[in-house]
Amino acid sequence: MDPRTSAPQIPLHLTALAILSPANAPLYVRSFTGEQDELRHYHLAHAAVDVIEERIVMASTPTKPADSYLGLLFCMEDMAFYGFQTASKIRMVLSVALVDAMIKDADIVAIFRAVHHLLLQAIHNPFLSLPPSFHAKHAVSSNTETEHQQRGQNVLGGKMFGTDPDDIRPEWLKGSGAFERGISKIGGMLNGGR
Amino acid sequence: MSAKQYKAVGEDGWKRTDKVNAELFTLTYGALVVQLIKDYEDYAEVNKQLDKMGYNIGTRLIEDFLARTGMGRCQTFAETAEVISKVAFKTFLNITPTVTFPPPNAQPSNPSLPQPSEFSLIFEENPLADFAELPRDAREGGLWFSNVYCGVIRGALEMIQMQVETRFVSDMLRGDDCTEMHVRLVRLMEEEQPENDE
């Protein structure tokens, strides 16, 4: 089931998306309005983190809910910021251009779930446990000398799948073609040509 | 049997098989391939090992398949192709790869064999590769991620007296347009002992 199929019909303009690790380190920042705004959106997303922490403290009960949709965090300039925290404490901040029309919470949650789904798909790639500089003997090798030098690398000790949310590396998301394409699609669907 | 009947047998077979969690299956296979890569550090060798593992699976899977679906002997190699696609893949993986035959005016590789003696399977979806994205080294290195399929088909057909040669021609994981596997009949065998690949 593709959560993206339930995208809202009203003109919702996404301006930026930021994904942060449990330690508030940036995992992925994507600006839908152009590259030059990326840094600004990143800073605003960080400002949103304070609000997230506050809301989590306010909303936390002994039995913590699984997926915490944090709702509208705050508004700044012409953008509204929405927050979402997954069960593994990964935070997502979505900024939307302010429109007069009513924005339904369910729509924003649908967007967050779609992004979460893409994130999980990108992390499940088994090849992420290979170091980026990994090199093996090619099936049709033209140069046989260089391969043997690389064999000293100790790749056998590493974990197969990164188990902690803290283990997720930003390079994985930036380097995953499918993830980038998925996020672009979401942005494209809801961008309204800004 | 007609195509519709094959489809019906396939769907029935799928309904009756026990299911396993799809993510577990995909992640297990992915971990297996990456572990092979780490151990051998040689993509040609990894391809060979995947084919070998598939061969061992195939020699045993054919019994399961025949018992489950009760299919009889195929009259032509073309029928075999249809059965593999619509019944076998459907029963075990719930996918139906498309069967294509070489154009009729092409030179047959071995005119003494019943024609058509080769076919291609085109996979629109591949459960083994759901999450995988090949890094550049693996792509350039000639890794066929789903090579286990080649071994399975080769092993299964060998147990029913058909010696075939299977290989991947293209793979979407490598950036090609489609994932295509080519199967070629080498010869029909008399009663022989199976190759011991343990």
Tab-separated table of N, CA and C in Angstrom, chain A residues 113-191:
chain	number	residue	atom	x	y	z
A	113	ARG	N	4.001	9.793	7.083
A	113	ARG	CA	4.091	8.333	6.988
A	113	ARG	C	4.757	7.921	5.680
A	114	ALA	N	4.487	8.644	4.615
A	114	ALA	CA	5.125	8.313	3.332
A	114	ALA	C	6.633	8.489	3.439
A	115	VAL	N	7.050	9.579	4.072
A	115	VAL	CA	8.485	9.821	4.208
A	115	VAL	C	9.126	8.745	5.086
A	116	HIS	N	8.433	8.389	6.160
A	116	HIS	CA	8.941	7.344	7.042
A	116	HIS	C	9.117	6.030	6.282
A	117	HIS	N	8.133	5.723	5.437
A	117	HIS	CA	8.181	4.502	4.629
A	117	HIS	C	9.396	4.508	3.711
A	118	LEU	N	9.631	5.649	3.057
A	118	LEU	CA	10.793	5.774	2.174
A	118	LEU	C	12.082	5.600	2.962
A	119	LEU	N	12.113	6.172	4.153
A	119	LEU	CA	13.303	6.086	4.995
A	119	LEU	C	13.608	4.634	5.325
A	120	LEU	N	12.567	3.889	5.721
A	120	LEU	CA	12.770	2.483	6.068
A	120	LEU	C	13.268	1.699	4.874
A	121	GLN	N	12.710	1.967	3.699
A	121	GLN	CA	13.160	1.249	2.508
A	121	GLN	C	14.625	1.526	2.229
A	122	ALA	N	15.032	2.784	2.417
A	122	ALA	CA	16.429	3.124	2.128
A	122	ALA	C	17.362	2.444	3.120
A	123	ILE	N	16.937	2.348	4.389
A	123	ILE	CA	17.812	1.766	5.405
A	123	ILE	C	17.944	0.265	5.252
A	124	HIS	N	16.939	-0.377	4.672
A	124	HIS	CA	16.982	-1.837	4.561
A	124	HIS	C	17.909	-2.315	3.460
A	125	ASN	N	18.569	-1.425	2.761
A	125	ASN	CA	19.474	-1.844	1.697
A	125	ASN	C	20.652	-2.596	2.306
A	126	PRO	N	20.827	-3.884	1.984
A	126	PRO	CA	21.895	-4.644	2.630
A	126	PRO	C	23.281	-4.151	2.267
A	127	PHE	N	23.427	-3.469	1.124
A	127	PHE	CA	24.748	-3.027	0.700
A	127	PHE	C	25.286	-1.878	1.540
A	128	LEU	N	24.458	-1.321	2.437
A	128	LEU	CA	24.945	-0.239	3.276
A	128	LEU	C	25.968	-0.713	4.295
A	129	SER	N	26.028	-2.034	4.533
A	129	SER	CA	27.007	-2.508	5.508
A	129	SER	C	28.395	-2.611	4.892
A	130	LEU	N	28.491	-2.413	3.579
A	130	LEU	CA	29.808	-2.376	2.948
A	130	LEU	C	30.337	-0.953	3.033
A	131	PRO	N	31.603	-0.762	3.369
A	131	PRO	CA	32.130	0.591	3.399
A	131	PRO	C	32.119	1.178	1.989
A	132	PRO	N	31.989	2.503	1.893
A	132	PRO	CA	31.865	3.117	0.567
A	132	PRO	C	33.085	2.867	-0.308
A	133	SER	N	34.238	2.624	0.337
A	133	SER	CA	35.430	2.417	-0.467
A	133	SER	C	35.651	0.954	-0.795
A	134	PHE	N	34.650	0.134	-0.541
A	134	PHE	CA	34.807	-1.305	-0.763
A	134	PHE	C	35.016	-1.588	-2.240
A	135	HIS	N	35.925	-2.510	-2.505
A	135	HIS	CA	36.188	-2.865	-3.893
A	135	HIS	C	36.472	-4.349	-3.965
A	136	ALA	N	35.830	-5.030	-4.887
A	136	ALA	CA	36.070	-6.464	-5.023
A	136	ALA	C	36.480	-6.760	-6.452
A	137	LYS	N	36.923	-7.973	-6.648
A	137	LYS	CA	37.400	-8.364	-7.976
A	137	LYS	C	36.218	-8.389	-8.941
A	138	HIS	N	36.342	-7.693	-10.041
A	138	HIS	CA	35.262	-7.651	-11.005
A	138	HIS	C	35.177	-8.959	-11.765
A	139	ALA	N	33.981	-9.239	-12.263
A	139	ALA	CA	33.773	-10.491	-12.977
A	139	ALA	C	34.590	-10.541	-14.250
A	140	VAL	N	34.653	-9.402	-14.959
A	140	VAL	CA	35.485	-9.358	-16.165
A	140	VAL	C	36.551	-8.340	-15.878
A	141	SER	N	37.634	-8.762	-15.235
A	141	SER	CA	38.604	-7.770	-14.766
A	141	SER	C	39.667	-7.539	-15.814
A	142	SER	N	39.914	-6.250	-16.052
A	142	SER	CA	40.960	-5.921	-17.007
A	142	SER	C	42.264	-5.663	-16.275
A	143	ASN	N	42.163	-5.092	-15.049
A	143	ASN	CA	43.389	-4.854	-14.283
A	143	ASN	C	43.344	-5.679	-13.016
A	144	THR	N	44.257	-6.633	-12.885
A	144	THR	CA	44.189	-7.530	-11.742
A	144	THR	C	45.071	-7.083	-10.595
A	145	GLU	N	45.976	-6.109	-10.831
A	145	GLU	CA	46.929	-5.767	-9.769
A	145	GLU	C	46.251	-4.990	-8.661
A	146	THR	N	45.425	-3.989	-9.020
A	146	THR	CA	44.894	-3.088	-7.999
A	146	THR	C	43.950	-3.787	-7.020
A	147	GLU	N	43.242	-4.814	-7.471
A	147	GLU	CA	42.280	-5.465	-6.576
A	147	GLU	C	42.964	-6.030	-5.348
A	148	HIS	N	44.127	-6.635	-5.530
A	148	HIS	CA	44.734	-7.353	-4.414
A	148	HIS	C	45.172	-6.416	-3.308
A	149	GLN	N	45.463	-5.181	-3.639
A	149	GLN	CA	45.884	-4.254	-2.599
A	149	GLN	C	44.761	-4.000	-1.619
A	150	GLN	N	43.511	-4.050	-2.089
A	150	GLN	CA	42.392	-3.673	-1.243
A	150	GLN	C	42.014	-4.742	-0.256
A	151	ARG	N	42.527	-5.939	-0.416
A	151	ARG	CA	42.006	-7.038	0.394
A	151	ARG	C	42.307	-6.895	1.879
A	152	GLY	N	43.217	-5.996	2.248
A	152	GLY	CA	43.538	-5.864	3.663
A	152	GLY	C	42.401	-5.301	4.492
A	153	GLN	N	41.424	-4.628	3.858
A	153	GLN	CA	40.349	-4.002	4.618
A	153	GLN	C	39.595	-5.017	5.464
A	154	ASN	N	39.308	-4.636	6.696
A	154	ASN	CA	38.537	-5.556	7.525
A	154	ASN	C	37.064	-5.227	7.392
A	155	VAL	N	36.401	-5.947	6.520
A	155	VAL	CA	34.972	-5.690	6.365
A	155	VAL	C	34.146	-6.719	7.110
A	156	LEU	N	34.802	-7.795	7.553
A	156	LEU	CA	34.012	-8.891	8.107
A	156	LEU	C	33.435	-8.565	9.465
A	157	GLY	N	34.044	-7.583	10.173
A	157	GLY	CA	33.581	-7.340	11.530
A	157	GLY	C	32.299	-6.528	11.606
A	158	GLY	N	31.949	-5.797	10.566
A	158	GLY	CA	30.861	-4.838	10.648
A	158	GLY	C	29.495	-5.481	10.810
A	159	LYS	N	28.542	-4.690	11.299
A	159	LYS	CA	27.182	-5.198	11.456
A	159	LYS	C	26.528	-5.308	10.097
A	160	MET	N	25.616	-6.229	9.937
A	160	MET	CA	24.965	-6.387	8.633
A	160	MET	C	23.946	-5.279	8.411
A	161	PHE	N	23.044	-5.092	9.339
A	161	PHE	CA	22.089	-3.992	9.210
A	161	PHE	C	22.274	-3.060	10.394
A	162	GLY	N	22.355	-1.773	10.149
A	162	GLY	CA	22.498	-0.825	11.241
A	162	GLY	C	21.308	-0.951	12.166
A	163	THR	N	21.505	-1.227	13.434
A	163	THR	CA	20.361	-1.531	14.281
A	163	THR	C	19.823	-0.316	15.009
A	164	ASP	N	20.706	0.614	15.399
A	164	ASP	CA	20.204	1.761	16.150
A	164	ASP	C	19.834	2.892	15.225
A	165	PRO	N	18.866	3.711	15.646
A	165	PRO	CA	18.609	4.925	14.869
A	165	PRO	C	19.836	5.815	14.820
A	166	ASP	N	20.688	5.725	15.851
A	166	ASP	CA	21.898	6.540	15.841
A	166	ASP	C	22.873	6.086	14.776
A	167	ASP	N	22.691	4.849	14.295
A	167	ASP	CA	23.629	4.332	13.310
A	167	ASP	C	23.338	4.832	11.909
A	168	ILE	N	22.179	5.417	11.722
A	168	ILE	CA	21.818	5.855	10.373
A	168	ILE	C	22.731	7.002	9.969
A	169	ARG	N	23.326	6.877	8.787
A	169	ARG	CA	24.241	7.916	8.349
A	169	ARG	C	23.590	8.752	7.270
A	170	PRO	N	23.860	10.058	7.283
A	170	PRO	CA	23.257	10.925	6.269
A	170	PRO	C	23.639	10.515	4.855
A	171	GLU	N	24.851	9.946	4.683
A	171	GLU	CA	25.281	9.586	3.324
A	171	GLU	C	24.360	8.536	2.734
A	172	TRP	N	23.819	7.686	3.609
A	172	TRP	CA	22.947	6.619	3.111
A	172	TRP	C	21.730	7.205	2.405
A	173	LEU	N	21.175	8.270	3.027
A	173	LEU	CA	19.949	8.814	2.460
A	173	LEU	C	20.254	9.635	1.217
A	174	LYS	N	21.338	10.421	1.294
A	174	LYS	CA	21.680	11.227	0.125
A	174	LYS	C	22.084	10.313	-1.030
A	175	GLY	N	22.721	9.191	-0.709
A	175	GLY	CA	23.245	8.330	-1.764
A	175	GLY	C	22.216	7.383	-2.349
A	176	SER	N	21.066	7.286	-1.682
A	176	SER	CA	20.089	6.322	-2.167
A	176	SER	C	19.225	6.953	-3.246
A	177	GLY	N	19.355	6.472	-4.460
A	177	GLY	CA	18.603	7.044	-5.572
A	177	GLY	C	17.103	6.947	-5.354
A	178	ALA	N	16.673	5.787	-4.844
A	178	ALA	CA	15.231	5.578	-4.660
A	178	ALA	C	14.659	6.558	-3.644
A	179	PHE	N	15.425	6.803	-2.571
A	179	PHE	CA	14.946	7.714	-1.535
A	179	PHE	C	14.796	9.120	-2.093
A	180	GLU	N	15.817	9.589	-2.791
A	180	GLU	CA	15.772	10.942	-3.359
A	180	GLU	C	14.606	11.085	-4.328
A	181	ARG	N	14.431	10.033	-5.164
A	181	ARG	CA	13.350	10.099	-6.148
A	181	ARG	C	11.994	10.148	-5.456
A	182	GLY	N	11.866	9.325	-4.382
A	182	GLY	CA	10.599	9.310	-3.655
A	182	GLY	C	10.277	10.671	-3.049
A	183	ILE	N	11.278	11.269	-2.407
A	183	ILE	CA	11.051	12.579	-1.790
A	183	ILE	C	10.743	13.614	-2.876
A	184	SER	N	11.443	13.536	-3.977
A	184	SER	CA	11.175	14.486	-5.065
A	184	SER	C	9.755	14.345	-5.565
A	185	LYS	N	9.306	13.088	-5.631
A	185	LYS	CA	7.934	12.863	-6.103
A	185	LYS	C	6.923	13.502	-5.177
A	186	ILE	N	7.141	13.312	-3.867
A	186	ILE	CA	6.219	13.904	-2.892
A	186	ILE	C	6.238	15.414	-3.048
A	187	GLY	N	7.449	15.980	-3.131
A	187	GLY	CA	7.553	17.423	-3.295
A	187	GLY	C	6.900	17.882	-4.573
A	188	GLY	N	7.099	17.133	-5.633
A	188	GLY	CA	6.535	17.498	-6.914
A	188	GLY	C	5.019	17.475	-6.910
A	189	MET	N	4.475	16.459	-6.242
A	189	MET	CA	3.010	16.336	-6.192
A	189	MET	C	2.391	17.501	-5.457
A	190	LEU	N	3.084	17.980	-4.427
A	190	LEU	CA	2.460	18.948	-3.554
A	190	LEU	C	3.084	20.323	-3.647
A	191	ASN	N	3.918	20.506	-4.630
A	191	ASN	CA	4.669	21.748	-4.670
A	191	ASN	C	3.910	22.871	-5.358
